[in-house]
Short mmCIF file of C-alpha atoms in Angstrom, two decimals:
data_model
loop_
_atom_site.label_atom_id
_atom_site.label_comp_id
_atom_site.label_asym_id
_atom_site.label_seq_id
_atom_site.Cartn_x
_atom_site.Cartn_y
_atom_site.Cartn_z
CA MET C 1 -23.95 39.32 8.17
CA LEU C 2 -25.75 39.07 4.83
CA GLU C 3 -28.95 38.60 6.75
CA ILE C 4 -28.43 41.90 8.54
CA LEU C 5 -27.74 43.65 5.26
CA GLN C 6 -30.84 42.09 3.68
CA ASN C 7 -33.12 43.11 6.53
CA TYR C 8 -31.69 46.50 7.33
CA ALA C 9 -30.09 47.76 4.12
CA SER C 10 -32.60 50.59 3.79
CA LEU C 11 -31.98 51.66 7.39
CA PHE C 12 -28.25 51.76 6.75
CA LEU C 13 -28.71 53.71 3.55
CA ILE C 14 -31.43 56.23 4.33
CA GLY C 15 -32.22 55.81 8.02
CA ALA C 16 -35.31 55.11 10.05
CA TYR C 17 -38.81 56.53 9.97
CA PRO C 18 -38.91 58.94 12.93
CA HIS C 19 -35.86 60.77 11.64
CA GLY C 20 -37.42 61.61 8.31
CA PRO C 21 -36.14 60.95 4.83
CA LEU C 22 -32.48 61.64 5.59
CA GLY C 23 -30.39 59.27 7.62
CA GLY C 24 -27.80 56.54 7.38
CA LEU C 25 -25.36 56.80 4.51
CA ALA C 26 -27.37 59.63 2.94
CA MET C 27 -26.91 61.74 6.08
CA THR C 28 -23.22 60.88 6.37
CA LEU C 29 -22.61 61.99 2.79
CA THR C 30 -24.69 65.14 3.16
CA LEU C 31 -22.81 66.12 6.31
CA SER C 32 -19.41 65.47 4.72
CA VAL C 33 -20.08 67.26 1.45
CA LEU C 34 -21.65 70.23 3.20
CA GLY C 35 -18.89 70.33 5.80
CA LEU C 36 -16.07 70.27 3.26
CA THR C 37 -17.70 72.78 0.90
CA LEU C 38 -18.41 75.30 3.65
CA SER C 39 -14.98 74.93 5.24
CA PHE C 40 -13.10 75.55 2.02
CA PRO C 41 -13.52 79.35 1.76
CA ILE C 42 -12.63 79.68 5.45
CA ALA C 43 -9.60 77.48 4.92
CA ILE C 44 -8.38 79.71 2.07
CA MET C 45 -8.67 82.80 4.27
CA LEU C 46 -6.91 81.03 7.14
CA GLY C 47 -4.21 79.72 4.83
CA LEU C 48 -3.60 83.21 3.44
CA ALA C 49 -3.50 84.55 7.00
CA HIS C 50 -0.73 82.07 7.76
CA LEU C 51 1.34 83.63 4.98
CA SER C 52 0.39 87.22 5.72
CA SER C 53 3.12 89.83 5.99
CA PHE C 54 1.42 91.32 9.08
CA GLY C 55 2.88 89.70 12.16
CA TRP C 56 -0.26 89.80 14.28
CA VAL C 57 -2.40 88.20 11.56
CA ARG C 58 0.13 85.41 11.23
CA VAL C 59 0.33 84.81 14.97
CA THR C 60 -3.45 84.83 15.39
CA ALA C 61 -3.88 82.36 12.54
CA LEU C 62 -1.10 80.16 13.93
CA TRP C 63 -2.61 79.98 17.40
CA TRP C 64 -6.13 79.51 16.11
CA THR C 65 -4.96 76.50 14.11
CA ARG C 66 -2.98 75.18 17.07
CA VAL C 67 -5.97 75.42 19.38
CA ILE C 68 -8.35 73.76 16.92
CA ARG C 69 -5.84 71.02 16.15
CA GLY C 70 -5.24 70.66 19.87
CA ILE C 71 -8.73 69.84 21.07
CA PRO C 72 -10.64 66.67 20.23
CA LEU C 73 -13.40 67.03 17.63
CA LEU C 74 -15.86 65.73 20.20
CA LEU C 75 -15.08 68.71 22.41
CA ILE C 76 -15.62 71.06 19.47
CA ILE C 77 -18.98 69.41 18.84
CA PHE C 78 -19.93 70.01 22.46
CA TRP C 79 -18.86 73.64 22.23
CA ALA C 80 -20.94 74.06 19.07
CA TYR C 81 -23.85 72.35 20.80
CA PHE C 82 -23.89 75.07 23.45
CA CYS C 83 -22.49 78.09 21.63
CA VAL C 84 -24.28 78.07 18.29
CA PRO C 85 -27.79 78.41 19.82
CA LEU C 86 -26.50 81.35 21.86
CA ILE C 87 -25.10 83.08 18.79
CA VAL C 88 -28.15 82.41 16.64
CA GLY C 89 -30.56 83.07 19.48
CA ALA C 90 -32.77 80.11 18.65
CA GLU C 91 -32.87 76.34 18.98
CA VAL C 92 -30.50 74.64 16.60
CA SER C 93 -30.80 71.11 15.27
CA GLY C 94 -28.13 68.48 15.80
CA PHE C 95 -27.49 68.53 12.06
CA THR C 96 -26.56 72.23 12.08
CA THR C 97 -24.45 71.75 15.20
CA VAL C 98 -22.42 69.01 13.58
CA VAL C 99 -21.99 70.96 10.35
CA CYS C 100 -20.71 73.98 12.31
CA ALA C 101 -18.30 71.84 14.34
CA ILE C 102 -16.98 70.09 11.25
CA VAL C 103 -16.50 73.37 9.41
CA VAL C 104 -14.47 74.79 12.30
CA TYR C 105 -12.42 71.62 12.67
CA GLU C 106 -11.79 70.75 9.03
CA SER C 107 -11.06 74.33 7.98
CA ALA C 108 -8.08 74.37 10.35
CA PHE C 109 -6.66 71.25 8.71
CA LEU C 110 -7.52 72.41 5.18
CA ALA C 111 -5.80 75.72 5.92
CA GLN C 112 -2.54 73.83 6.22
CA VAL C 113 -3.19 72.20 2.88
CA VAL C 114 -3.78 75.64 1.36
CA ARG C 115 -0.63 77.01 2.96
CA ALA C 116 1.49 74.11 1.78
CA GLY C 117 0.02 74.47 -1.72
CA LEU C 118 0.92 78.16 -1.88
CA GLU C 119 4.36 77.65 -0.39
CA GLY C 120 5.05 74.92 -2.92
CA LEU C 121 4.78 77.33 -5.85
CA PRO C 122 8.04 78.65 -7.29
CA LYS C 123 8.85 82.10 -5.91
CA GLY C 124 9.13 83.48 -9.44
CA GLN C 125 5.38 83.13 -9.94
CA SER C 126 4.46 85.73 -7.33
CA GLU C 127 7.33 88.00 -8.42
CA ALA C 128 6.24 87.77 -12.05
CA ALA C 129 2.65 88.54 -11.14
CA ARG C 130 3.70 91.57 -9.11
CA SER C 131 6.01 92.83 -11.84
CA MET C 132 3.09 92.83 -14.26
CA GLY C 133 1.51 95.38 -11.95
CA LEU C 134 -1.09 93.10 -10.35
CA THR C 135 -1.98 93.94 -6.79
CA TRP C 136 -1.56 91.32 -4.07
CA MET C 137 -5.26 90.44 -4.33
CA GLN C 138 -5.13 90.13 -8.11
CA SER C 139 -1.98 88.04 -8.15
CA MET C 140 -3.50 85.69 -5.57
CA ARG C 141 -6.73 85.42 -7.45
CA PHE C 142 -5.52 85.12 -11.02
CA VAL C 143 -2.05 83.61 -10.71
CA LEU C 144 -1.20 81.91 -7.43
CA LEU C 145 -4.41 80.35 -6.09
CA PRO C 146 -5.45 78.68 -9.37
CA GLN C 147 -2.03 77.03 -9.68
CA ALA C 148 -1.93 76.04 -6.03
CA LEU C 149 -5.46 74.60 -6.24
CA VAL C 150 -4.45 72.16 -8.96
CA ASN C 151 -1.64 70.85 -6.76
CA MET C 152 -3.95 70.71 -3.76
CA ILE C 153 -6.63 68.54 -5.36
CA PRO C 154 -5.28 65.18 -4.06
CA SER C 155 -4.95 66.56 -0.51
CA ILE C 156 -8.46 67.96 -0.67
CA VAL C 157 -9.81 64.57 -1.73
CA ASN C 158 -7.97 63.02 1.22
CA GLN C 159 -9.43 65.66 3.48
CA PHE C 160 -12.84 64.55 2.24
CA VAL C 161 -12.08 61.05 3.54
CA SER C 162 -11.18 62.42 6.93
CA THR C 163 -14.37 64.52 6.95
CA ILE C 164 -16.42 61.39 6.27
CA LYS C 165 -14.74 59.66 9.18
CA ALA C 166 -15.25 62.73 11.38
CA THR C 167 -19.01 62.73 10.77
CA SER C 168 -19.24 59.44 12.66
CA LEU C 169 -18.99 61.47 15.88
CA ALA C 170 -22.41 62.97 15.14
CA TYR C 171 -23.62 59.68 16.62
CA VAL C 172 -22.73 60.97 20.07
CA ILE C 173 -25.25 63.81 19.91
CA GLY C 174 -27.87 61.69 18.18
CA VAL C 175 -27.74 62.83 14.56
CA PRO C 176 -29.04 59.85 12.57
CA GLU C 177 -26.04 59.24 10.31
CA LEU C 178 -24.50 55.90 9.40
CA THR C 179 -23.06 55.05 12.83
CA TYR C 180 -26.26 56.02 14.59
CA SER C 181 -28.27 53.88 12.17
CA ALA C 182 -25.98 50.95 12.96
CA ALA C 183 -26.60 51.49 16.67
CA GLN C 184 -30.33 51.37 15.92
CA VAL C 185 -29.93 48.13 13.99
CA ASN C 186 -27.93 46.81 16.91
CA THR C 187 -30.77 47.58 19.30
CA MET C 188 -33.26 45.89 16.99
CA THR C 189 -31.29 42.68 16.54
CA LEU C 190 -29.79 42.61 20.05
CA THR C 191 -27.87 39.37 19.57
CA LYS C 192 -25.61 40.31 16.68
CA PRO C 193 -23.51 43.35 17.59
CA LEU C 194 -20.35 42.06 15.88
CA GLU C 195 -22.07 41.49 12.53
CA THR C 196 -23.89 44.81 12.70
CA TYR C 197 -20.80 46.84 13.44
CA LEU C 198 -18.73 44.94 10.87
CA VAL C 199 -21.35 45.82 8.25
CA LEU C 200 -20.99 49.44 9.41
CA ALA C 201 -17.20 49.24 9.09
CA GLY C 202 -17.68 47.72 5.64
CA PHE C 203 -19.74 50.71 4.51
CA TYR C 204 -17.11 53.19 5.68
CA PHE C 205 -14.29 51.09 4.29
CA VAL C 206 -15.68 50.83 0.78
CA LEU C 207 -16.53 54.53 0.72
CA CYS C 208 -13.25 55.85 2.12
CA PHE C 209 -10.99 53.33 0.41
CA SER C 210 -12.36 54.10 -3.03
CA ILE C 211 -12.15 57.84 -2.46
CA SER C 212 -8.54 57.66 -1.27
CA ARG C 213 -7.73 55.53 -4.32
CA VAL C 214 -9.11 58.35 -6.46
CA ALA C 215 -6.83 60.75 -4.60
CA GLY C 216 -3.85 58.52 -5.33
CA LEU C 217 -4.70 58.39 -9.06
CA LEU C 218 -5.14 62.17 -9.22
CA GLU C 219 -1.79 62.61 -7.54
CA GLN C 220 -0.04 60.46 -10.13
CA ARG C 221 -1.81 62.28 -12.90
CA ILE C 222 -0.88 65.73 -11.66
CA ALA C 223 2.71 64.64 -11.02
CA SER C 224 3.11 63.26 -14.55
CA LYS C 225 1.53 66.39 -16.06
CA SER C 226 3.81 68.76 -14.22
CA ARG C 227 6.80 66.63 -15.25
CA GLY C 228 5.61 66.99 -18.81
CA MET C 229 5.61 70.76 -18.49
CA ALA C 230 9.08 71.03 -17.05
CA MET G 1 -18.71 85.72 31.88
CA PHE G 2 -16.64 82.86 33.19
CA ASP G 3 -16.73 81.99 36.86
CA LEU G 4 -14.75 79.03 37.99
CA SER G 5 -15.63 79.18 41.68
CA PHE G 6 -17.88 76.12 41.32
CA LEU G 7 -14.74 74.05 41.03
CA LEU G 8 -14.12 74.40 44.72
CA GLU G 9 -17.55 73.12 45.73
CA ASP G 10 -18.65 69.52 46.04
CA GLY G 11 -15.38 67.98 44.94
CA TYR G 12 -15.76 68.81 41.23
CA ILE G 13 -12.07 69.49 41.01
CA ARG G 14 -11.56 65.88 42.11
CA LEU G 15 -13.78 64.61 39.31
CA PHE G 16 -11.76 66.61 36.80
CA TRP G 17 -8.57 65.24 38.28
CA ASN G 18 -9.85 61.66 38.00
CA GLY G 19 -10.73 62.36 34.38
CA VAL G 20 -7.26 63.68 33.67
CA LEU G 21 -5.70 60.63 35.31
CA THR G 22 -7.85 58.21 33.31
CA THR G 23 -7.08 60.05 30.08
CA LEU G 24 -3.37 59.89 30.84
CA GLN G 25 -3.57 56.20 31.73
CA LEU G 26 -5.46 55.42 28.55
CA PHE G 27 -2.94 57.46 26.57
CA ALA G 28 0.07 55.76 28.15
CA VAL G 29 -1.25 52.20 27.95
CA SER G 30 -2.48 52.46 24.37
CA GLY G 31 0.59 54.42 23.27
CA LEU G 32 3.05 51.81 24.53
CA LEU G 33 0.97 48.98 23.13
CA ALA G 34 0.73 50.81 19.81
CA LEU G 35 4.49 51.22 19.59
CA VAL G 36 5.03 47.50 20.19
CA ILE G 37 2.39 46.44 17.67
CA GLY G 38 3.54 49.06 15.18
CA VAL G 39 7.14 47.90 15.25
CA THR G 40 6.00 44.28 14.94
CA LEU G 41 3.97 45.23 11.87
CA VAL G 42 6.95 46.95 10.28
CA ILE G 43 9.17 43.93 10.84
CA MET G 44 6.49 41.59 9.51
CA ARG G 45 6.16 43.69 6.42
CA SER G 46 9.91 43.91 5.82
CA SER G 47 10.40 40.18 6.24
CA GLY G 48 9.58 39.66 2.57
CA LEU G 49 6.99 36.94 3.17
CA LYS G 50 3.98 37.62 0.94
CA ILE G 51 1.41 36.46 3.48
CA PHE G 52 2.81 38.77 6.18
CA LYS G 53 2.78 41.67 3.79
CA ALA G 54 -0.86 41.03 2.87
CA ILE G 55 -1.86 40.87 6.52
CA VAL G 56 -0.12 44.14 7.34
CA VAL G 57 -1.55 45.96 4.31
CA GLY G 58 -5.04 44.78 5.23
CA PHE G 59 -4.54 45.84 8.84
CA VAL G 60 -3.35 49.30 7.86
CA GLU G 61 -6.08 49.89 5.26
CA TYR G 62 -8.81 48.80 7.67
CA HIS G 63 -7.63 51.20 10.36
CA ARG G 64 -7.12 53.99 7.90
CA ASN G 65 -10.52 53.84 6.25
CA VAL G 66 -12.87 53.11 9.13
CA PRO G 67 -13.63 55.84 11.68
CA ILE G 68 -11.92 55.22 15.01
CA LEU G 69 -15.28 55.50 16.80
CA VAL G 70 -16.55 52.54 14.79
CA GLN G 71 -13.40 50.60 15.65
CA ILE G 72 -14.02 51.24 19.34
CA LEU G 73 -17.65 50.15 18.99
CA ILE G 74 -16.59 46.94 17.25
CA TRP G 75 -14.16 46.09 20.04
CA TYR G 76 -16.53 46.91 22.83
CA PHE G 77 -19.83 45.56 21.52
CA GLY G 78 -18.69 43.03 18.96
CA MET G 79 -15.62 41.29 20.32
CA PRO G 80 -17.22 39.71 23.41
CA GLN G 81 -19.35 37.71 20.97
CA VAL G 82 -16.33 35.82 19.64
CA LEU G 83 -13.99 35.81 22.64
CA PRO G 84 -13.64 32.50 24.51
CA GLU G 85 -15.77 32.34 27.66
CA ALA G 86 -12.84 32.30 30.08
CA LEU G 87 -11.23 35.36 28.57
CA LYS G 88 -14.56 37.18 28.58
CA ILE G 89 -15.03 36.56 32.28
CA TRP G 90 -11.49 37.70 32.98
CA ILE G 91 -11.99 40.95 31.02
CA ASN G 92 -15.38 41.60 32.58
CA SER G 93 -13.95 41.23 36.06
CA GLY G 94 -11.63 44.16 35.37
CA ASN G 95 -12.40 47.53 33.87
CA THR G 96 -14.01 46.27 30.64
CA GLU G 97 -14.54 49.66 28.99
CA PHE G 98 -11.01 50.77 29.66
CA ILE G 99 -9.46 47.56 28.33
CA PHE G 100 -11.41 47.58 25.09
CA ALA G 101 -10.88 51.30 24.54
CA ALA G 102 -7.14 50.88 25.10
CA ILE G 103 -6.96 47.95 22.65
CA ALA G 104 -8.97 49.79 19.99
CA LEU G 105 -6.88 52.97 20.32
CA ALA G 106 -3.63 50.99 20.29
CA MET G 107 -4.59 49.02 17.17
CA ASN G 108 -5.56 52.20 15.34
CA SER G 109 -2.43 54.03 16.35
CA ALA G 110 -0.23 51.02 15.54
CA ALA G 111 -1.42 51.03 11.94
CA PHE G 112 -0.41 54.67 11.49
CA ILE G 113 2.84 54.26 13.44
CA SER G 114 3.88 51.35 11.25
CA GLU G 115 3.36 53.46 8.14
CA ASP G 116 5.43 56.29 9.63
CA ILE G 117 8.29 53.99 10.58
CA ARG G 118 8.12 52.37 7.16
CA SER G 119 8.59 55.71 5.45
CA GLY G 120 11.48 56.30 7.89
CA LEU G 121 12.95 52.97 6.78
CA ARG G 122 12.94 54.08 3.18
CA ALA G 123 15.28 56.91 4.13
CA ILE G 124 17.91 54.45 5.39
CA PRO G 125 20.38 53.55 2.64
CA ARG G 126 20.32 49.92 1.49
CA THR G 127 24.04 49.66 2.28
CA GLN G 128 23.26 49.80 6.00
CA GLU G 129 21.41 46.54 5.73
CA GLU G 130 24.14 44.99 3.63
CA ALA G 131 26.80 46.13 6.10
CA ALA G 132 24.83 44.68 9.01
CA CYS G 133 24.43 41.47 7.06
CA SER G 134 28.13 41.28 6.31
CA ILE G 135 29.10 41.45 9.98
CA GLY G 136 26.95 38.38 10.51
CA LEU G 137 23.75 39.75 12.07
CA ASN G 138 20.59 37.80 11.37
CA PHE G 139 17.33 39.38 10.20
CA LEU G 140 15.96 40.32 13.64
CA GLN G 141 19.34 41.54 14.89
CA ARG G 142 19.80 43.71 11.80
CA TYR G 143 16.49 45.39 12.45
CA ARG G 144 16.93 45.67 16.18
CA TYR G 145 20.46 47.07 16.33
CA VAL G 146 21.07 48.80 13.03
CA ILE G 147 18.06 49.71 10.97
CA LEU G 148 15.16 50.43 13.32
CA PRO G 149 17.05 52.84 15.61
CA GLN G 150 17.97 54.94 12.59
CA ALA G 151 14.52 54.71 11.02
CA ILE G 152 12.78 55.72 14.24
CA LYS G 153 15.01 58.76 14.47
CA VAL G 154 13.99 59.82 10.97
CA ALA G 155 10.32 59.15 11.75
CA THR G 156 10.30 61.04 15.08
CA PRO G 157 8.39 64.15 13.89
CA SER G 158 5.58 62.11 12.37
CA LEU G 159 5.55 59.77 15.38
CA LEU G 160 5.08 62.80 17.64
CA ASN G 161 2.19 63.84 15.44
CA GLN G 162 0.65 60.38 15.87
CA THR G 163 1.04 60.77 19.64
CA LEU G 164 -0.93 63.99 19.46
CA ILE G 165 -3.70 62.29 17.48
CA LEU G 166 -3.78 59.39 19.93
CA PHE G 167 -4.12 61.81 22.84
CA LYS G 168 -7.08 63.49 21.18
CA ASN G 169 -8.65 60.19 20.12
CA SER G 170 -8.63 59.00 23.72
CA SER G 171 -11.62 61.33 24.20
CA LEU G 172 -13.71 58.99 22.03
CA ALA G 173 -13.54 56.39 24.78
CA MET G 174 -16.36 58.32 26.43
CA ALA G 175 -18.70 56.84 23.83
CA ILE G 176 -18.41 53.47 25.55
CA GLY G 177 -18.38 54.96 29.02
CA VAL G 178 -14.74 55.16 30.03
CA HIS G 179 -14.49 57.79 32.76
CA GLU G 180 -11.91 59.92 31.00
CA LEU G 181 -11.65 63.70 30.94
CA LEU G 182 -14.44 64.44 28.46
CA PHE G 183 -16.78 61.97 30.15
CA GLN G 184 -16.20 63.61 33.53
CA THR G 185 -16.69 67.02 31.91
CA LYS G 186 -20.14 65.97 30.69
CA GLN G 187 -20.94 64.58 34.12
CA ILE G 188 -19.97 67.81 35.88
CA ASP G 189 -21.92 69.78 33.28
CA ASN G 190 -25.00 67.66 33.95
CA ALA G 191 -24.65 68.23 37.67
CA THR G 192 -23.87 71.95 37.71
CA PHE G 193 -25.33 73.37 34.46
CA ARG G 194 -22.26 75.62 34.27
CA THR G 195 -21.70 74.57 30.68
CA PHE G 196 -19.28 77.23 29.54
CA ASP G 197 -17.09 77.14 32.61
CA VAL G 198 -16.92 73.35 32.63
CA PHE G 199 -16.05 73.08 28.96
CA LEU G 200 -13.55 75.89 29.23
CA VAL G 201 -11.69 73.96 31.94
CA ALA G 202 -11.74 70.79 29.82
CA THR G 203 -10.51 72.67 26.75
CA ILE G 204 -7.62 74.18 28.69
CA LEU G 205 -6.69 70.80 30.14
CA TYR G 206 -6.61 69.21 26.67
CA LEU G 207 -4.66 72.14 25.24
CA ILE G 208 -1.98 71.86 27.93
CA GLY G 209 -1.29 68.33 26.72
CA THR G 210 -1.57 68.88 22.98
CA ILE G 211 0.12 72.24 22.64
CA SER G 212 3.15 71.06 24.58
CA LEU G 213 3.31 68.04 22.26
CA MET G 214 3.08 70.36 19.25
CA LEU G 215 5.86 72.58 20.53
CA VAL G 216 8.11 69.55 21.09
CA ALA G 217 7.32 68.33 17.56
CA ASP G 218 8.11 71.79 16.11
CA ARG G 219 11.43 71.87 17.94
CA VAL G 220 12.42 68.38 16.82
CA SER G 221 11.66 69.05 13.17
CA LYS G 222 13.52 72.38 13.34
CA GLN G 223 16.61 70.68 14.77
CA LYS G 224 16.41 68.21 11.92
CA ILE G 225 16.37 70.95 9.32
CA GLN G 226 19.37 72.63 10.93
CA LYS G 227 21.34 69.39 11.00
CA ALA G 228 20.54 68.51 7.41
#
């Protein structure tokens, strides 16, 4: 196993020559960070739509989330693979396809985090904001969302872990991220699939485990702070 | 825009049907296996033996922090390397891809199921265990007749959610060539080039399964709130 790491560490970390400078772990991280960042604004809008006082907005948001949660990510990637080029009207790289699919998929899950965060606030907060004469937009922007965001931080960090795991599916359409790099190593060594894939699992494990630990620490911190306030 | 008439030609509807059947088989086999392994993990963890606890924690953390696709790849490509020869021949004589995909999915699901049941266990008052102990039940009997039935009831909503995730994850088996629904969808797409129609059918088929699961889960958790 060490031998594989020694010989192929650079392939695991940055990928192989024909795919350019980005690949392996670098590509996995780029995809995840980009995916989460882009899905966040959409998630906020979706989350607000879930709590809207207009019935049809609520129902549309509810069914949109249900549909996205209801189909496998792989199927969403295939849809993006065929739909995005049609919308853009030009050829689209695998990278863009995967980012689009992840944004659609993760934003539906993040929307629930946003909704739960807003619902968790005491009702008095929104009433107080309205009684000061703030409009709905202003009270969301200056009072409710900032408070909810603080409570949401641990869930967002956890969502980052699930985004990292989701990017592994990019392998199926040939985007050279970590899993794809491991498959390449596997083809090169031929006789050591178990070691190669265990090294791959090790990479993901260290990455995701440490990030979810951070989420746990943040959660404790926020919980103790809010206890201090009460 | 959408024209589904191609379904009637050349037996494509049959291919879809085979895909649905394989997906359901994979779902059922791995789901049952996952429940058995999951419950075993919970009992191991509650037994109080340190070594058991360490094993279960390691098992859960591995499955939680490694993408399920990688887990499937490890089972399919890696495991044959360490399996004894006889077992390898036996597996290869059957449907190798299906077996490994089912094992990988079951292991993954079991880790999450065990965590769900464990949080259900925490909701059961300690006195239940003491009461069961005082009427003379041993450790396994206590869990089997008194504690687990109650804990599983508490954990039902999150278990249903795990079922939903397992159903969706079964699509990843296509990566190692199991002929499930998504695999067949790709095949039909390659043969007919009717991309949108083909994927629309697949999406609807998946949604029938998952949305009905979601509605059941919603209903169960609502009943719970009313009872409480």
